[in-house]
Amino acid sequence: MKLKIYKRSFASIALSSMLLFGCGVDFLEETNPNAITTDTFWETSKQFQSGLATVYGALQFQSISGAGLINEMILGDIGGTESWYRPTAYRNLTYNDASDQVTDKWNELYIGVFRANQVINQIQEADPSLFAENEKETIEAEARFLRAFFYFQLANTYGKAVIRTEVPVTDEDFNKPSSPKEEVLNTVVLPDLEFAKTHLPKSWDVKNKGRVTWGAAASLYGKTLLFQEKWSEAATEFKSVIDSRVYALTPKIRDNFSEENEFNEESIFEVAYNSEINPGANGSVVDDDPGRTGAEATAIATGLGQLSFGAYNTLLPSYYLHELYVNDEVDPSNSINKNNTQSVRMTASVVPINGEGMYYQLPIGTRGGWAFGQSAYIKKHTNWYHLPNEDDNSRSGINFRHIRLADVYLMYAEALLNAGGSVDEAIEYIDLVRARSGVITIKQYLADNGNTFPQLHISKQVHGTQPMVAPTADNIMTHIRRVERPIELAFEGHRWKDLVRWGIVKEVFDDLRQDEVWREANKASIFDQAPLFIAERIRPDFLLSSANYSPTVHNYFPIPALELQNNNQIGN
């Protein structure tokens, strides 16, 4: 049975953002004595906790932690789609300032900011005697972490943001210019996270599981520094999280993408969903749906998988990602492996036609698919481990993990390499991630191959061989960029931001387009053959994105057209 602790309070929005919204114009001369206003609401600690719950609730919006992210997951090198699906505009880089995810994410992040600002502004003026010991500081720290997260997303999705740290009241408050990414990070994100680190606990009791912690604040702080290329400072921050011993890799990687072990030892920042609280609902119930008491993850599950055999597979693994999983070579000496020939990381993440195990409790291939160039389907965030007729309403309640320890290990290794630190130590943390999935570690490759390891991102199908290279800082960094992060963190919302900050989008797109050209020219000899068992056609995922990509146009979403119309001070 899923925990329902914070899952219920996240979406029990008795206190909506509109209810609390202040305005500088009096629409009625007489005041309704029954109305809840900012003057009458913030009077008890319970009311502050209720207000805080609405801030958490904003995390459940689809553009932030749900199906809207599919449009961003497809931007990079790990995802493809078909021409008849809506994410095609993002795959081909033909979206614009009125496209759904561009508009929805901006709006929903600012709802989160607005709610966070209400809590922060009001609690800073509140009487300390209203609260239990440390409660006042902790509530503010939670709200400031969440505001930092929303602004981190704004800054790194749009490349700029309108900084609002007070609840707007006058026209001047609403009409403000945008600030560049670095200003947003330095003036809002980092200070908020500093406060959060100081006042958040390292853990919560079971009753409060799901609230943000010191580890979440420290990890996001380190990630912000990493994105600013402050390598040494970022490494120090990540190491503090690692050395705290609060977190550990889960023995089963699959536990990070299913309902079976949520808020586990690897989870650092996780958004709660539930499919059980409101069993009569159908579809994607989210934060502010009227009369609802639960938020679901149904839309992303049906968008990615074959939930109840009625889903759409609007996002597909690219051939590049599929082959990365094929190259994830099983280490037979690792006790995690039990007669499997494919890595457990593959089995937890994607399902090819020759995959191992069951799929919706049926042999792989029982349900139609794996045709017309679709070589594999996504398992992450889907209910693939359930029966095909589990729920007539096609529901899912799988939590979305924004930060987990494996990500921190890989970011630490990256920061260490760029700071001129120990290559051996960077390899150690990469290998912790690899060993958890039972695949051959870099250290083992070096021992077996004269201190060299293979460049696993290069397609064997296309190029025949993978060059063996020495463990230099540059080569290990290439491995992190082109192998470890895409294969470990696929479809977890990181890939496009990674490619952009590394400045390698054009290089990657051009490489993968050339691979497609080779496959098209040689399709007669590779159809239905290992390693990918592609059938019927070669899917042209990078045909248009490779040609269309321009860093000044596509690295960040444009500010939505509606925002430009409504805010006369903002500019693109």
Coordinates of C-alpha atoms in Angstrom, one line a residue:
M1 CA 0.0 0.0 0.0
K2 CA 1.3 3.4 -0.9
L3 CA 2.1 6.0 1.7
K4 CA -0.7 8.6 1.7
I5 CA 0.9 11.0 4.1
Y6 CA 2.0 14.0 2.1
K7 CA 0.4 12.7 -1.0
R8 CA -2.9 13.8 0.3
S9 CA -1.8 17.1 1.6
F10 CA 0.0 18.0 -1.6
A11 CA -3.2 18.0 -3.5
S12 CA -5.8 18.9 -0.8
I13 CA -5.8 22.5 -1.9
A14 CA -8.5 24.0 0.3
L15 CA -6.3 27.0 0.1
S16 CA -5.9 27.8 -3.6
S17 CA -3.5 30.4 -5.0
M18 CA -6.4 32.5 -6.2
L19 CA -8.0 32.5 -2.8
L20 CA -4.9 34.1 -1.3
F21 CA -4.2 36.4 -4.2
G22 CA -4.0 40.1 -3.4
C23 CA -5.0 42.8 -5.8
G24 CA -4.5 46.6 -5.7
V25 CA -8.0 47.3 -7.0
D26 CA -11.2 47.3 -4.8
F27 CA -13.9 45.5 -6.8
L28 CA -16.5 45.8 -4.0
E29 CA -16.9 48.5 -1.5
E30 CA -18.2 46.1 1.2
T31 CA -16.0 43.3 2.6
N32 CA -17.4 39.8 2.7
P33 CA -17.0 38.8 6.4
N34 CA -16.7 35.1 5.4
A35 CA -14.0 35.6 2.8
I36 CA -10.5 34.2 3.5
T37 CA -7.9 36.9 2.9
T38 CA -4.3 37.5 3.7
D39 CA -5.4 39.5 6.7
T40 CA -7.4 36.6 8.2
F41 CA -5.6 33.5 7.1
W42 CA -2.0 33.5 8.4
E43 CA -2.9 33.3 12.1
T44 CA -1.9 29.8 13.2
S45 CA 0.9 27.3 12.5
K46 CA -1.6 25.0 11.0
Q47 CA -2.6 27.6 8.4
F48 CA 1.1 28.1 7.5
Q49 CA 1.4 24.3 7.0
S50 CA -1.6 24.4 4.8
G51 CA -0.1 27.2 2.8
L52 CA 3.1 25.3 2.5
A53 CA 1.2 22.3 1.2
T54 CA 0.0 24.3 -1.8
V55 CA 3.7 25.1 -2.6
Y56 CA 4.4 21.4 -2.6
G57 CA 1.3 20.8 -4.7
A58 CA 2.7 23.0 -7.5
L59 CA 5.4 20.3 -8.0
Q60 CA 2.7 18.0 -9.3
F61 CA 1.9 20.1 -12.3
Q62 CA 2.4 18.2 -15.5
S63 CA 5.0 20.5 -17.0
I64 CA 7.1 20.3 -13.9
S65 CA 7.0 16.6 -12.9
G66 CA 4.6 14.9 -15.3
A67 CA 3.6 14.3 -18.9
G68 CA 4.7 17.8 -20.1
L69 CA 8.3 16.7 -19.5
I70 CA 8.1 14.3 -22.4
N71 CA 8.4 17.4 -24.6
E72 CA 11.8 18.2 -23.0
M73 CA 13.0 14.5 -22.7
I74 CA 12.8 14.4 -26.5
L75 CA 14.9 17.4 -27.2
G76 CA 18.3 15.7 -26.7
D77 CA 19.9 12.5 -28.0
I78 CA 18.1 9.8 -26.1
G79 CA 14.5 10.1 -27.4
G80 CA 12.6 9.9 -30.7
T81 CA 8.9 9.9 -31.8
E82 CA 6.6 9.5 -34.7
S83 CA 5.4 12.3 -37.0
W84 CA 1.8 11.9 -35.8
Y85 CA 2.6 12.6 -32.2
R86 CA 2.6 16.1 -30.5
P87 CA 6.2 15.9 -29.3
T88 CA 7.4 16.0 -32.9
A89 CA 7.6 19.8 -32.7
Y90 CA 10.2 19.4 -29.9
R91 CA 12.1 16.6 -31.6
N92 CA 12.4 18.6 -34.8
L93 CA 13.0 21.9 -33.0
T94 CA 10.0 23.6 -34.6
Y95 CA 8.2 24.6 -31.4
N96 CA 7.6 28.3 -30.8
D97 CA 6.7 30.8 -28.1
A98 CA 3.0 29.6 -28.0
S99 CA 3.8 25.8 -27.8
D100 CA 2.2 23.9 -25.0
Q101 CA 5.2 23.0 -22.8
V102 CA 6.8 26.5 -23.4
T103 CA 3.7 28.2 -22.1
D104 CA 2.6 25.7 -19.4
K105 CA 6.0 25.3 -17.7
W106 CA 6.4 29.1 -17.4
N107 CA 2.9 29.5 -16.0
E108 CA 3.1 26.6 -13.6
L109 CA 6.5 27.4 -12.3
Y110 CA 5.3 30.9 -11.5
I111 CA 2.3 29.5 -9.7
G112 CA 4.8 27.7 -7.5
V113 CA 6.8 30.9 -7.0
F114 CA 3.7 32.8 -6.1
R115 CA 2.6 30.3 -3.5
A116 CA 6.1 30.1 -2.1
N117 CA 6.4 33.9 -1.9
Q118 CA 3.1 34.0 0.1
V119 CA 4.5 31.6 2.7
I120 CA 7.9 33.3 2.9
N121 CA 6.6 36.8 3.0
Q122 CA 3.9 36.0 5.7
I123 CA 6.1 33.8 7.9
Q124 CA 8.9 36.4 8.1
E125 CA 6.4 38.7 9.8
A126 CA 4.7 36.1 11.9
D127 CA 4.8 35.9 15.7
P128 CA 7.3 33.2 16.7
S129 CA 5.0 32.2 19.6
L130 CA 2.6 30.7 17.0
F131 CA 5.0 27.9 16.3
A132 CA 6.6 24.9 18.0
E133 CA 10.4 25.0 18.4
N134 CA 12.2 25.4 15.1
E135 CA 8.9 25.1 13.2
K136 CA 8.9 28.7 11.9
E137 CA 12.4 28.4 10.5
T138 CA 11.7 25.0 9.0
I139 CA 8.6 26.1 7.2
E140 CA 10.4 29.1 5.7
A141 CA 13.3 26.8 4.7
E142 CA 10.9 24.4 2.9
A143 CA 9.3 27.2 1.0
R144 CA 12.6 28.7 0.1
F145 CA 13.9 25.4 -1.2
L146 CA 10.9 25.0 -3.4
R147 CA 11.1 28.6 -4.6
A148 CA 14.8 27.9 -5.4
F149 CA 13.8 24.8 -7.4
F150 CA 11.2 26.7 -9.4
Y151 CA 13.7 29.4 -10.2
F152 CA 16.4 26.9 -11.1
Q153 CA 14.0 25.4 -13.6
L154 CA 13.0 28.8 -15.0
A155 CA 16.7 29.9 -15.3
N156 CA 17.8 26.8 -17.0
T157 CA 14.8 26.2 -19.2
Y158 CA 14.3 29.8 -20.4
G159 CA 17.8 31.2 -19.9
K160 CA 16.2 34.1 -17.9
A161 CA 13.3 34.8 -15.6
V162 CA 11.4 37.6 -14.0
I163 CA 12.6 37.8 -10.4
R164 CA 9.7 38.0 -8.0
T165 CA 10.4 37.5 -4.3
E166 CA 7.3 39.4 -3.1
V167 CA 3.7 38.8 -3.8
P168 CA 2.8 41.3 -6.6
V169 CA 0.1 43.8 -5.8
T170 CA 0.4 46.9 -8.0
D171 CA 0.8 47.2 -11.8
E172 CA 4.5 48.0 -11.3
D173 CA 4.9 44.7 -9.4
F174 CA 3.4 42.8 -12.3
N175 CA 5.3 44.6 -15.1
K176 CA 9.0 43.7 -14.4
P177 CA 11.9 43.0 -16.8
S178 CA 13.5 39.7 -17.0
S179 CA 16.9 38.9 -15.5
P180 CA 19.6 36.7 -17.1
K181 CA 20.2 33.2 -15.8
E182 CA 23.3 34.1 -13.7
E183 CA 21.5 36.8 -11.9
V184 CA 18.5 34.5 -11.1
L185 CA 20.9 31.9 -9.8
N186 CA 23.0 34.3 -7.7
T187 CA 20.2 36.5 -6.3
V188 CA 17.5 33.9 -5.7
V189 CA 18.5 30.3 -6.0
L190 CA 21.7 30.2 -4.1
P191 CA 20.6 32.4 -1.2
D192 CA 17.4 30.5 -0.8
L193 CA 19.3 27.2 -0.8
E194 CA 21.8 28.6 1.7
F195 CA 18.9 29.3 4.1
A196 CA 17.3 25.9 3.4
K197 CA 20.6 24.1 4.1
T198 CA 20.9 25.8 7.5
H199 CA 17.4 25.2 8.7
L200 CA 16.2 21.9 7.1
P201 CA 16.6 18.6 8.9
K202 CA 18.6 15.7 7.4
S203 CA 15.6 13.5 7.7
W204 CA 11.9 13.5 8.7
D205 CA 9.9 10.9 10.6
V206 CA 7.5 8.6 8.8
K207 CA 4.6 10.9 9.3
N208 CA 6.3 13.7 7.3
K209 CA 8.1 11.6 4.7
G210 CA 8.2 13.5 1.4
R211 CA 9.2 16.9 2.8
V212 CA 12.4 18.3 1.5
T213 CA 15.6 17.9 3.5
W214 CA 19.1 19.3 4.0
G215 CA 20.3 16.8 1.5
A216 CA 17.9 18.1 -1.2
A217 CA 19.1 21.6 -0.5
A218 CA 22.8 20.7 -0.6
S219 CA 22.4 18.7 -3.7
L220 CA 20.5 21.4 -5.6
Y221 CA 23.1 23.9 -4.3
G222 CA 25.9 21.8 -5.7
K223 CA 24.0 21.4 -9.0
T224 CA 23.6 25.1 -9.3
L225 CA 27.3 25.6 -8.8
L226 CA 28.1 22.9 -11.3
F227 CA 25.9 24.6 -13.9
Q228 CA 27.9 27.8 -13.2
E229 CA 31.1 25.8 -13.7
K230 CA 32.3 26.5 -10.2
W231 CA 33.9 23.1 -10.1
S232 CA 35.7 23.0 -6.8
E233 CA 32.8 24.5 -4.8
A234 CA 30.4 22.1 -6.5
A235 CA 32.6 19.1 -5.7
T236 CA 32.7 20.2 -2.0
E237 CA 29.0 20.4 -1.8
F238 CA 28.3 17.0 -3.4
K239 CA 30.9 15.4 -1.2
S240 CA 29.1 16.7 1.9
V241 CA 26.0 14.9 0.7
I242 CA 27.9 11.7 0.0
D243 CA 29.8 11.8 3.3
S244 CA 26.7 12.5 5.3
R245 CA 25.8 8.8 4.9
V246 CA 22.1 9.7 4.8
Y247 CA 21.8 8.2 1.3
A248 CA 22.7 4.9 -0.4
L249 CA 22.2 3.4 -3.8
T250 CA 19.2 1.1 -3.8
P251 CA 20.2 -2.6 -4.4
K252 CA 17.6 -2.7 -7.2
I253 CA 17.8 0.2 -9.7
R254 CA 14.2 -0.4 -10.6
D255 CA 13.0 0.8 -7.2
N256 CA 13.8 4.4 -8.4
F257 CA 11.1 4.3 -11.1
S258 CA 8.2 2.3 -9.7
E259 CA 5.7 2.5 -6.8
E260 CA 7.3 -0.5 -5.0
N261 CA 9.9 1.3 -2.9
E262 CA 9.2 5.0 -3.0
F263 CA 11.1 7.5 -0.8
N264 CA 13.9 4.9 -0.6
E265 CA 17.5 5.3 0.5
E266 CA 18.6 6.7 -2.8
S267 CA 15.9 9.4 -3.1
I268 CA 17.0 12.9 -2.4
F269 CA 14.2 15.0 -3.9
E270 CA 11.0 13.2 -4.9
V271 CA 7.5 14.4 -6.0
A272 CA 4.6 12.3 -4.6
Y273 CA 1.7 11.0 -6.7
N274 CA -1.0 8.6 -5.8
S275 CA -3.5 6.5 -7.8
E276 CA -5.5 5.2 -4.8
I277 CA -6.8 8.2 -2.9
N278 CA -9.6 9.0 -5.4
P279 CA -10.4 5.6 -7.0
G280 CA -13.3 6.8 -9.1
A281 CA -11.2 9.3 -11.1
N282 CA -10.1 8.7 -14.6
G283 CA -7.1 10.2 -16.3
S284 CA -4.5 12.6 -15.0
V285 CA -5.7 14.2 -11.8
V286 CA -3.4 17.0 -10.7
D287 CA -2.9 19.7 -8.2
D288 CA -5.9 22.1 -8.7
D289 CA -8.6 19.9 -10.3
P290 CA -11.8 20.9 -8.5
G291 CA -13.1 18.5 -6.0
R292 CA -10.1 16.2 -6.2
T293 CA -8.1 14.8 -3.3
G294 CA -5.3 13.0 -5.0
A295 CA -2.8 13.7 -7.7
E296 CA -1.9 11.0 -10.2
A297 CA 1.1 10.3 -12.5
T298 CA -1.2 8.7 -15.1
A299 CA -0.5 11.0 -18.0
I300 CA 3.3 10.4 -18.1
A301 CA 2.8 6.7 -17.6
T302 CA 0.4 6.5 -20.6
G303 CA 2.5 8.8 -22.6
L304 CA 5.6 6.7 -22.2
G305 CA 4.4 3.2 -21.8
Q306 CA 1.6 0.7 -22.7
L307 CA -0.4 1.1 -19.5
S308 CA -3.4 -1.2 -19.6
F309 CA -2.4 -1.7 -23.3
G310 CA -4.0 1.6 -24.1
A311 CA -1.1 4.0 -24.1
Y312 CA 0.6 6.0 -26.9
N313 CA 4.4 5.6 -26.7
T314 CA 4.7 9.2 -27.7
L315 CA 8.4 9.1 -26.6
L316 CA 10.6 6.3 -27.8
P317 CA 14.2 5.4 -27.0
S318 CA 16.6 6.6 -29.8
Y319 CA 18.7 4.0 -31.5
Y320 CA 21.7 5.7 -29.7
L321 CA 20.2 5.1 -26.3
H322 CA 19.1 1.6 -27.2
E323 CA 22.6 0.6 -28.3
L324 CA 24.0 2.2 -25.1
Y325 CA 22.0 -0.3 -23.1
V326 CA 23.1 -3.1 -25.4
N327 CA 26.7 -2.1 -24.7
D328 CA 26.0 -2.1 -20.9
E329 CA 28.1 -5.3 -20.6
V330 CA 27.1 -7.7 -17.8
D331 CA 29.8 -8.7 -15.3
P332 CA 29.2 -12.4 -14.6
S333 CA 31.1 -12.1 -11.4
N334 CA 28.7 -9.5 -9.9
S335 CA 26.2 -11.3 -7.6
I336 CA 23.5 -8.9 -8.8
N337 CA 23.3 -10.9 -12.0
K338 CA 21.2 -14.1 -12.0
N339 CA 21.5 -15.8 -15.4
N340 CA 20.7 -12.5 -17.2
T341 CA 22.6 -11.6 -20.3
Q342 CA 21.3 -8.1 -20.5
S343 CA 22.1 -5.5 -17.8
V344 CA 19.5 -4.9 -15.1
R345 CA 19.8 -1.2 -16.0
M346 CA 18.4 -2.0 -19.4
T347 CA 15.7 -4.2 -18.0
A348 CA 14.6 -1.4 -15.6
S349 CA 14.7 1.3 -18.3
V350 CA 13.7 0.1 -21.7
V351 CA 12.2 -3.0 -23.4
P352 CA 13.6 -4.2 -26.8
I353 CA 11.9 -7.1 -28.7
N354 CA 14.7 -9.4 -27.5
G355 CA 14.4 -8.2 -23.9
E356 CA 14.6 -10.4 -20.9
G357 CA 11.8 -11.0 -18.3
M358 CA 8.1 -10.2 -18.6
Y359 CA 6.3 -7.1 -19.8
Y360 CA 3.0 -6.4 -18.1
Q361 CA 3.2 -9.9 -16.9
L362 CA 3.2 -11.3 -20.4
P363 CA 6.1 -12.5 -22.6
I364 CA 7.7 -9.7 -24.5
G365 CA 6.2 -9.4 -27.9
T366 CA 2.7 -10.6 -26.9
R367 CA 1.4 -7.2 -27.4
G368 CA 1.9 -5.7 -30.8
G369 CA 4.8 -3.3 -31.5
W370 CA 8.5 -3.3 -32.1
A371 CA 7.8 -2.5 -35.7
F372 CA 8.0 0.4 -38.2
G373 CA 11.4 1.4 -36.8
Q374 CA 10.4 1.2 -33.2
S375 CA 13.2 -0.8 -31.7
A376 CA 12.4 -0.4 -28.0
Y377 CA 9.9 1.1 -25.6
I378 CA 10.4 3.0 -22.3
K379 CA 9.8 1.3 -18.9
K380 CA 10.7 4.2 -16.6
H381 CA 7.7 5.9 -15.0
T382 CA 5.4 3.3 -16.4
N383 CA 3.4 0.4 -14.8
W384 CA 5.1 -2.3 -17.0
Y385 CA 5.5 -4.6 -13.9
H386 CA 1.7 -4.8 -13.4
L387 CA -0.9 -6.9 -15.0
P388 CA -2.2 -5.6 -18.4
N389 CA -5.8 -5.2 -16.9
E390 CA -4.7 -3.8 -13.5
D391 CA -7.1 -0.9 -13.6
D392 CA -9.9 -0.1 -16.0
N393 CA -9.2 3.6 -15.4
S394 CA -5.5 3.3 -16.6
R395 CA -4.2 5.0 -13.5
S396 CA -0.6 5.4 -12.2
G397 CA 0.8 6.8 -9.0
I398 CA 4.5 6.5 -9.6
N399 CA 6.5 9.3 -7.8
F400 CA 8.8 11.5 -9.9
R401 CA 12.4 11.6 -8.6
H402 CA 14.1 14.9 -9.5
I403 CA 17.4 14.1 -7.6
R404 CA 18.8 10.8 -6.5
L405 CA 22.2 9.7 -5.2
A406 CA 23.4 8.2 -8.5
D407 CA 23.0 11.6 -10.1
V408 CA 25.0 13.2 -7.2
Y409 CA 27.8 10.6 -7.7
L410 CA 28.0 11.4 -11.4
M411 CA 27.9 15.2 -10.8
Y412 CA 30.6 14.8 -8.2
A413 CA 32.8 12.9 -10.6
E414 CA 32.3 15.6 -13.2
A415 CA 33.1 18.4 -10.8
L416 CA 36.2 16.6 -9.6
L417 CA 37.5 16.1 -13.1
N418 CA 36.9 19.7 -14.1
A419 CA 38.5 21.0 -10.9
G420 CA 41.7 19.1 -11.7
G421 CA 41.1 16.5 -9.0
S422 CA 41.8 12.8 -9.0
V423 CA 40.8 10.8 -12.1
D424 CA 41.0 7.6 -10.0
E425 CA 38.5 9.1 -7.5
A426 CA 36.1 10.1 -10.3
I427 CA 36.3 6.6 -11.7
E428 CA 35.5 5.2 -8.3
Y429 CA 32.2 7.1 -8.1
I430 CA 31.3 6.2 -11.7
D431 CA 32.0 2.6 -10.9
L432 CA 29.7 2.6 -7.9
V433 CA 26.9 3.4 -10.2
R434 CA 28.0 0.8 -12.8
A435 CA 28.5 -1.9 -10.1
R436 CA 25.0 -1.4 -8.7
S437 CA 23.7 -2.4 -12.1
G438 CA 26.0 -5.4 -12.4
V439 CA 27.9 -4.2 -15.4
I440 CA 31.7 -4.2 -16.0
T441 CA 33.3 -1.3 -14.2
I442 CA 35.8 1.1 -15.8
K443 CA 38.4 -0.2 -13.4
Q444 CA 37.8 -3.7 -14.6
Y445 CA 38.0 -2.7 -18.2
L446 CA 41.4 -1.0 -17.4
A447 CA 42.7 -4.1 -15.7
D448 CA 41.7 -6.4 -18.6
N449 CA 42.8 -4.2 -21.4
G450 CA 46.2 -2.7 -20.7
N451 CA 44.9 0.4 -18.9
T452 CA 42.4 1.3 -21.6
F453 CA 38.6 1.2 -21.8
P454 CA 36.2 1.2 -24.7
Q455 CA 34.4 4.3 -25.9
L456 CA 31.0 2.8 -25.4
H457 CA 29.0 5.7 -27.0
I458 CA 30.3 4.8 -30.4
S459 CA 27.9 2.5 -32.4
K460 CA 29.3 -0.9 -33.1
Q461 CA 26.6 -1.5 -35.6
V462 CA 27.6 1.6 -37.6
H463 CA 31.4 1.8 -37.0
G464 CA 32.2 -1.9 -36.3
T465 CA 34.5 -1.3 -33.4
Q466 CA 34.8 1.0 -30.4
P467 CA 38.2 2.6 -29.9
M468 CA 40.0 1.8 -26.7
V469 CA 41.3 4.9 -24.9
A470 CA 43.4 5.7 -21.8
P471 CA 41.7 6.9 -18.6
T472 CA 42.6 10.6 -19.0
A473 CA 40.4 13.3 -17.5
D474 CA 39.1 14.2 -21.0
N475 CA 38.2 10.6 -21.8
I476 CA 36.5 10.0 -18.5
M477 CA 34.6 13.2 -19.0
T478 CA 33.5 12.0 -22.4
H479 CA 32.3 8.8 -20.8
I480 CA 30.2 10.7 -18.2
R481 CA 28.7 12.9 -21.0
R482 CA 28.0 10.3 -23.7
V483 CA 27.6 7.1 -21.7
E484 CA 27.0 7.2 -18.0
R485 CA 24.6 10.1 -17.6
P486 CA 22.4 9.3 -20.5
I487 CA 22.2 5.6 -19.7
E488 CA 21.7 5.9 -15.9
L489 CA 19.5 9.0 -15.9
A490 CA 17.5 8.5 -19.1
F491 CA 14.1 10.2 -19.1
E492 CA 14.6 11.7 -15.7
G493 CA 14.6 15.3 -17.0
H494 CA 18.3 16.0 -17.1
R495 CA 19.5 15.3 -20.6
W496 CA 18.8 18.5 -22.6
K497 CA 20.1 20.7 -19.8
D498 CA 23.3 18.6 -19.7
L499 CA 23.9 18.8 -23.4
V500 CA 23.3 22.6 -23.5
R501 CA 25.6 23.4 -20.5
W502 CA 28.3 21.2 -22.1
G503 CA 27.9 23.0 -25.4
I504 CA 27.9 19.7 -27.4
V505 CA 24.3 19.7 -28.9
K506 CA 25.5 20.3 -32.5
E507 CA 28.2 17.7 -32.3
V508 CA 25.9 15.1 -30.9
F509 CA 23.1 15.7 -33.3
D510 CA 25.4 15.6 -36.3
D511 CA 27.0 12.3 -35.1
L512 CA 23.6 10.7 -34.7
R513 CA 22.3 12.0 -38.0
Q514 CA 25.3 10.4 -39.7
D515 CA 24.5 7.1 -38.0
E516 CA 21.0 7.4 -39.3
V517 CA 22.2 8.0 -42.8
W518 CA 24.4 4.9 -42.6
R519 CA 21.5 2.8 -41.3
E520 CA 19.3 4.0 -44.1
A521 CA 21.9 3.1 -46.7
N522 CA 22.5 -0.3 -45.2
K523 CA 19.0 -1.2 -43.9
A524 CA 18.7 -4.3 -46.0
S525 CA 21.5 -5.9 -44.1
I526 CA 20.5 -4.7 -40.6
F527 CA 16.7 -5.2 -40.5
D528 CA 15.7 -7.7 -37.9
Q529 CA 19.4 -8.2 -36.9
A530 CA 21.3 -7.7 -33.7
P531 CA 22.0 -5.5 -31.8
L532 CA 18.8 -3.4 -32.3
F533 CA 16.5 -5.7 -34.4
I534 CA 15.1 -2.7 -36.3
A535 CA 12.1 -3.6 -38.5
E536 CA 10.6 -2.1 -41.6
R537 CA 12.2 1.3 -41.7
I538 CA 14.9 3.5 -40.1
R539 CA 13.3 6.2 -37.9
P540 CA 14.7 9.6 -38.8
D541 CA 14.9 11.1 -35.3
F542 CA 17.7 13.6 -36.1
L543 CA 17.0 14.5 -39.7
L544 CA 15.4 17.8 -38.9
S545 CA 16.8 18.6 -35.5
S546 CA 20.4 18.3 -36.8
A547 CA 19.6 20.7 -39.6
N548 CA 17.4 23.1 -37.6
Y549 CA 19.5 23.4 -34.4
S550 CA 20.8 26.9 -33.5
P551 CA 22.2 27.5 -30.0
T552 CA 20.8 31.0 -29.8
V553 CA 17.3 29.8 -30.7
H554 CA 17.0 26.4 -29.1
N555 CA 19.3 26.1 -26.1
Y556 CA 16.5 27.7 -24.1
F557 CA 12.8 28.0 -24.5
P558 CA 11.5 31.4 -25.6
I559 CA 9.5 33.4 -23.1
P560 CA 5.9 32.6 -23.8
A561 CA 4.0 35.0 -26.2
L562 CA 1.3 35.6 -23.6
E563 CA 3.8 36.7 -21.0
L564 CA 5.3 39.2 -23.5
Q565 CA 1.8 40.5 -24.1
N566 CA 0.9 40.9 -20.5
N567 CA 4.2 42.2 -19.1
N568 CA 5.2 45.4 -20.9
Q569 CA 8.7 45.5 -19.2
I570 CA 9.8 42.0 -20.3
G571 CA 11.9 41.4 -23.4
N572 CA 13.3 38.5 -25.3

